[in-house]
Short mmCIF file of N, CA and C in Angstrom, two decimals:
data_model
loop_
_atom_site.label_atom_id
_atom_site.label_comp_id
_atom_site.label_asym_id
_atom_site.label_seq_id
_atom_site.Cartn_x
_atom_site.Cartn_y
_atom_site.Cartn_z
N UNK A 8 99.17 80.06 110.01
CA UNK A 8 99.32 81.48 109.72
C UNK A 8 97.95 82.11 109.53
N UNK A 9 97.11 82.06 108.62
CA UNK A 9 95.96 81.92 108.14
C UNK A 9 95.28 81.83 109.70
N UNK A 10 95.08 80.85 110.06
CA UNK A 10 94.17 80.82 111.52
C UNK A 10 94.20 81.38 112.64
N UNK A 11 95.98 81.86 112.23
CA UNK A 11 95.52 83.00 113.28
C UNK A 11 94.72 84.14 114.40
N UNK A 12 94.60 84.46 112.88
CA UNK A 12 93.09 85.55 112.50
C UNK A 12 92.03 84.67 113.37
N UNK A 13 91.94 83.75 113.68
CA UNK A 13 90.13 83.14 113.77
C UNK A 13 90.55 82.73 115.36
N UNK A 14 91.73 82.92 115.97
CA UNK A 14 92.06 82.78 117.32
C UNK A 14 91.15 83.79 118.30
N UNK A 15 90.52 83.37 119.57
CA UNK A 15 89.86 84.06 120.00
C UNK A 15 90.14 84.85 120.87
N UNK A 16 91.71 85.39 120.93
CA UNK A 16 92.66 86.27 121.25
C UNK A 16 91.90 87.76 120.10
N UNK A 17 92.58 87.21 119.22
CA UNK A 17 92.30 88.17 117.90
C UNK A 17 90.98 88.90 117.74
N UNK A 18 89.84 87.81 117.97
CA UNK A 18 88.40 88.16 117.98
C UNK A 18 88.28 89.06 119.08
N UNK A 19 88.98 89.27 120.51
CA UNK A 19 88.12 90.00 121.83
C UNK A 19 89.14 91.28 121.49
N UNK A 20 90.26 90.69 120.96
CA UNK A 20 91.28 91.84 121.31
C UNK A 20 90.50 93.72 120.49
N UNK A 21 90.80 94.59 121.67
CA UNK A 21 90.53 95.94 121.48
C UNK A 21 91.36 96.46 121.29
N UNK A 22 91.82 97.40 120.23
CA UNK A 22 92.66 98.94 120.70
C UNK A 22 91.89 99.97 120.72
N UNK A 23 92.39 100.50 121.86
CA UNK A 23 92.06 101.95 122.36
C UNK A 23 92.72 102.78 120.93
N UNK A 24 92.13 103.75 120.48
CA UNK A 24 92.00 104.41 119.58
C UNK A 24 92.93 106.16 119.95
N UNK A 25 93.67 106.53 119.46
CA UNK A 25 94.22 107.90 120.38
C UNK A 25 94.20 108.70 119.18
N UNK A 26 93.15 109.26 119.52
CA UNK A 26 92.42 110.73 119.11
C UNK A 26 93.27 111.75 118.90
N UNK A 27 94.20 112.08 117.83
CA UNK A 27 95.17 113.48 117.99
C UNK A 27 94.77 113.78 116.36
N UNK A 28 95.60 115.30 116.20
CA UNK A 28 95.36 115.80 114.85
C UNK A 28 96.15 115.04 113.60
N UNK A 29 95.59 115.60 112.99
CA UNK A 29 96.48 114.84 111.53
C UNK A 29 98.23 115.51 112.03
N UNK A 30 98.25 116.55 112.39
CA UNK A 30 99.77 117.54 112.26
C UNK A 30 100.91 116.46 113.46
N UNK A 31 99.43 115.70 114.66
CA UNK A 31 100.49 115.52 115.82
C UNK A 31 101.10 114.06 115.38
N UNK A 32 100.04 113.20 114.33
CA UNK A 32 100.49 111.99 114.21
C UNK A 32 101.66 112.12 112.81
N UNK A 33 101.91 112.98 112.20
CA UNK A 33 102.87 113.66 111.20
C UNK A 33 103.97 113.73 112.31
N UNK A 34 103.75 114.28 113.41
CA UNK A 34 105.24 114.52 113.75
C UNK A 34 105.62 113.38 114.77
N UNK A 35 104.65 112.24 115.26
CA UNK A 35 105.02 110.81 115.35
C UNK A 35 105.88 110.05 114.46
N UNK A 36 105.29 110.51 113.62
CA UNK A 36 105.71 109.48 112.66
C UNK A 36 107.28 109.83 111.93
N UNK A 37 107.67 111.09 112.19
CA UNK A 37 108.54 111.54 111.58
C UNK A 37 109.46 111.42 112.96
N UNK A 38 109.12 111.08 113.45
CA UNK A 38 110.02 110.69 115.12
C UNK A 38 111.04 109.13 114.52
N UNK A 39 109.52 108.60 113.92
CA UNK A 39 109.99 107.30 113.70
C UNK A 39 111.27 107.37 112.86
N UNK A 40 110.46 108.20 111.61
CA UNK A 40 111.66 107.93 110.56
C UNK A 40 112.94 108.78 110.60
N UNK A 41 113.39 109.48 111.47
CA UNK A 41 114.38 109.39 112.15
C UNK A 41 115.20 108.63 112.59
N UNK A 42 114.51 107.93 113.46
CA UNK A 42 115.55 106.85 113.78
C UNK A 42 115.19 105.47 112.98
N UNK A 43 114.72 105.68 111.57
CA UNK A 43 114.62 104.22 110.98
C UNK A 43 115.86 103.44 110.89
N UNK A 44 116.92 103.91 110.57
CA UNK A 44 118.29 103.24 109.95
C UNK A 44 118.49 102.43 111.29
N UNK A 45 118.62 103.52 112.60
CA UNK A 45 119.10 102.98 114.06
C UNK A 45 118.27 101.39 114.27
N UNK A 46 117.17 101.85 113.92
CA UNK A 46 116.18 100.55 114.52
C UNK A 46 116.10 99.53 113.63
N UNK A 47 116.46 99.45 112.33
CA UNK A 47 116.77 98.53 111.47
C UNK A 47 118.24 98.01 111.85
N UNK A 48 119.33 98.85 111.73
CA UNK A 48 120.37 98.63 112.31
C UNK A 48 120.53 97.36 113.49
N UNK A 49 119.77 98.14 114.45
CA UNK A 49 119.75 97.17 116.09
C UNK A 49 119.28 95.78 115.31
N UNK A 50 118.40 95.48 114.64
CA UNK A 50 117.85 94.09 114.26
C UNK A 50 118.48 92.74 113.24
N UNK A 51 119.46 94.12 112.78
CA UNK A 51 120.68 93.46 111.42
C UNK A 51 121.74 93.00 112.21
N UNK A 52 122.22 93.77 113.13
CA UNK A 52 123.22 93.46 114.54
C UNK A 52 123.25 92.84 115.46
N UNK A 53 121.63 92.60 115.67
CA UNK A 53 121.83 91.56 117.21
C UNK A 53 122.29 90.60 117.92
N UNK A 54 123.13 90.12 118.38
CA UNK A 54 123.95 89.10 118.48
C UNK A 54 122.81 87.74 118.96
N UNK A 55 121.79 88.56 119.50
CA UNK A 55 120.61 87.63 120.42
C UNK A 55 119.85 86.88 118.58
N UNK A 56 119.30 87.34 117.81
CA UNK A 56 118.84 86.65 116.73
C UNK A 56 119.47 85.78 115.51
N UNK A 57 118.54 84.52 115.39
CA UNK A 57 119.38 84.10 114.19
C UNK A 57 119.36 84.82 113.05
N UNK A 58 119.96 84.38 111.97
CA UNK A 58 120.14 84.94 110.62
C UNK A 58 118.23 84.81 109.84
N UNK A 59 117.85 84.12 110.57
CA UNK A 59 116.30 84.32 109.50
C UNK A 59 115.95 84.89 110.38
N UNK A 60 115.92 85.19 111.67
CA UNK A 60 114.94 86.44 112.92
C UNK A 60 115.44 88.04 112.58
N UNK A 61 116.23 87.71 111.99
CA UNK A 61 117.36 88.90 111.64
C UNK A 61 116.34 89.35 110.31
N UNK A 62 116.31 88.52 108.96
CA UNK A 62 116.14 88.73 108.16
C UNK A 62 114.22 88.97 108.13
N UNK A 63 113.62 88.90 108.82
CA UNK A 63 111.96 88.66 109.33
C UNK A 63 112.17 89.97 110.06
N UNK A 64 112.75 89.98 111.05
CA UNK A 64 112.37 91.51 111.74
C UNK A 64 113.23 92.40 110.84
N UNK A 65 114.08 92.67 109.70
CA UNK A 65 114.23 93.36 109.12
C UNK A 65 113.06 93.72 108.41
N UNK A 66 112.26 92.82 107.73
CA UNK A 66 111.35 92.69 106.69
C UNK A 66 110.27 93.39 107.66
N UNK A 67 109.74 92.96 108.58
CA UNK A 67 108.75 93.49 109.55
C UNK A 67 108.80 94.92 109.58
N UNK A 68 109.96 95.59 109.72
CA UNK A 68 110.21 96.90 110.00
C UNK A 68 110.31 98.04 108.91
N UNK A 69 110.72 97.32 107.44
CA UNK A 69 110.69 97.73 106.30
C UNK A 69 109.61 98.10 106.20
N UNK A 70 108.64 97.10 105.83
CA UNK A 70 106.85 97.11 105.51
C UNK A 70 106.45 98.79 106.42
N UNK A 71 106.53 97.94 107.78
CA UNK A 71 106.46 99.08 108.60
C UNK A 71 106.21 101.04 108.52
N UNK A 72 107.77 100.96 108.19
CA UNK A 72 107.99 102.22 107.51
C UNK A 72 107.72 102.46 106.11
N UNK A 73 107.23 101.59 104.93
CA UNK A 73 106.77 101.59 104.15
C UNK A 73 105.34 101.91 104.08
N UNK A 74 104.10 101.62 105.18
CA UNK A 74 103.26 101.84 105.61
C UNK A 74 102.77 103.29 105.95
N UNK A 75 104.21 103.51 107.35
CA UNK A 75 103.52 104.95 107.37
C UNK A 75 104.30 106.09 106.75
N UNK A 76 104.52 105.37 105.99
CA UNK A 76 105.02 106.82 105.18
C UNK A 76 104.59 106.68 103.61
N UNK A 77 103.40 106.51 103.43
CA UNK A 77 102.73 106.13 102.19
C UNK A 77 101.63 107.22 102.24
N UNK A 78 101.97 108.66 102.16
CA UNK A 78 100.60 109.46 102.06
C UNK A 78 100.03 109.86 102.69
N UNK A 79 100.83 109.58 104.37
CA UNK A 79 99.99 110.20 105.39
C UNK A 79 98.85 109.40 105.44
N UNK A 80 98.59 108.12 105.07
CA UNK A 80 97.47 107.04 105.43
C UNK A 80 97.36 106.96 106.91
N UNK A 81 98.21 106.87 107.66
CA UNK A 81 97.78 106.45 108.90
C UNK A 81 97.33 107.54 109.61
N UNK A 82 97.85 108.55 109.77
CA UNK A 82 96.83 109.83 109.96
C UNK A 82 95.89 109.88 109.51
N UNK A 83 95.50 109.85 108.21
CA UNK A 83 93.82 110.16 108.18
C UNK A 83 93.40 108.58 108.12
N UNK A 84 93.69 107.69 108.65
CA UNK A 84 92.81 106.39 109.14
C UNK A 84 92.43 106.43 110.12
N UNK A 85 93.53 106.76 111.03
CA UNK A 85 92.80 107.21 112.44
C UNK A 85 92.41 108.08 112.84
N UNK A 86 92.37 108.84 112.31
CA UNK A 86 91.31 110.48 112.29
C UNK A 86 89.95 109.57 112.24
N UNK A 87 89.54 109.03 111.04
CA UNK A 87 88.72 108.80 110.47
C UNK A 87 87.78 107.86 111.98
N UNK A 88 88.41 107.17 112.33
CA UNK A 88 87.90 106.34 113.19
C UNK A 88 87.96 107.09 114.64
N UNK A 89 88.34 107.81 114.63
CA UNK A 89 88.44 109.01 116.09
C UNK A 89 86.71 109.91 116.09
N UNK A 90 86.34 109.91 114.69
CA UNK A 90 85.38 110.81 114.48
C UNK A 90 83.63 110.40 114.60
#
């Protein structure tokens, strides 16, 4: 888990950075949480996952939306790094 991180996937890997206002990534994000229940839903339901893939991509998606919806952090993080 831990070593992940030190994989040299991880080390080259880039993201492209997308430059928008604080207002446009607000209304991204509120796209999301819209359909949070749906997309948690699909992952509690899937007939394709077991009961712990179930319970991991629930958790994954929680955090998730726990993330960006903490203050508008992710808007001004990537502002910040746009600038």
């Amino acid at each position: 888990e831990g070593n992940e991180r030190k994989h040299p996937y991880f080390l080259r890997r880039k993201f492209k950075r997308f430059c928008m206002s604080e207002e446009e990534w607000t209304g991204i994000i509120d796209s999301f949480n819209v359909k949070k229940e749906n997309i948690i839903e699909l992952y509690k339901n899937s007939p394709y996952l077991s009961e712990s893939s179930k319970k991991e991509s629930v958790k994954l998606y929680k955090n998730f939306f726990r993330h960006i919806n903490r203050n508008n952090t992710i808007p001004k993080v990537l502002q910040k790094r746009c600038n």
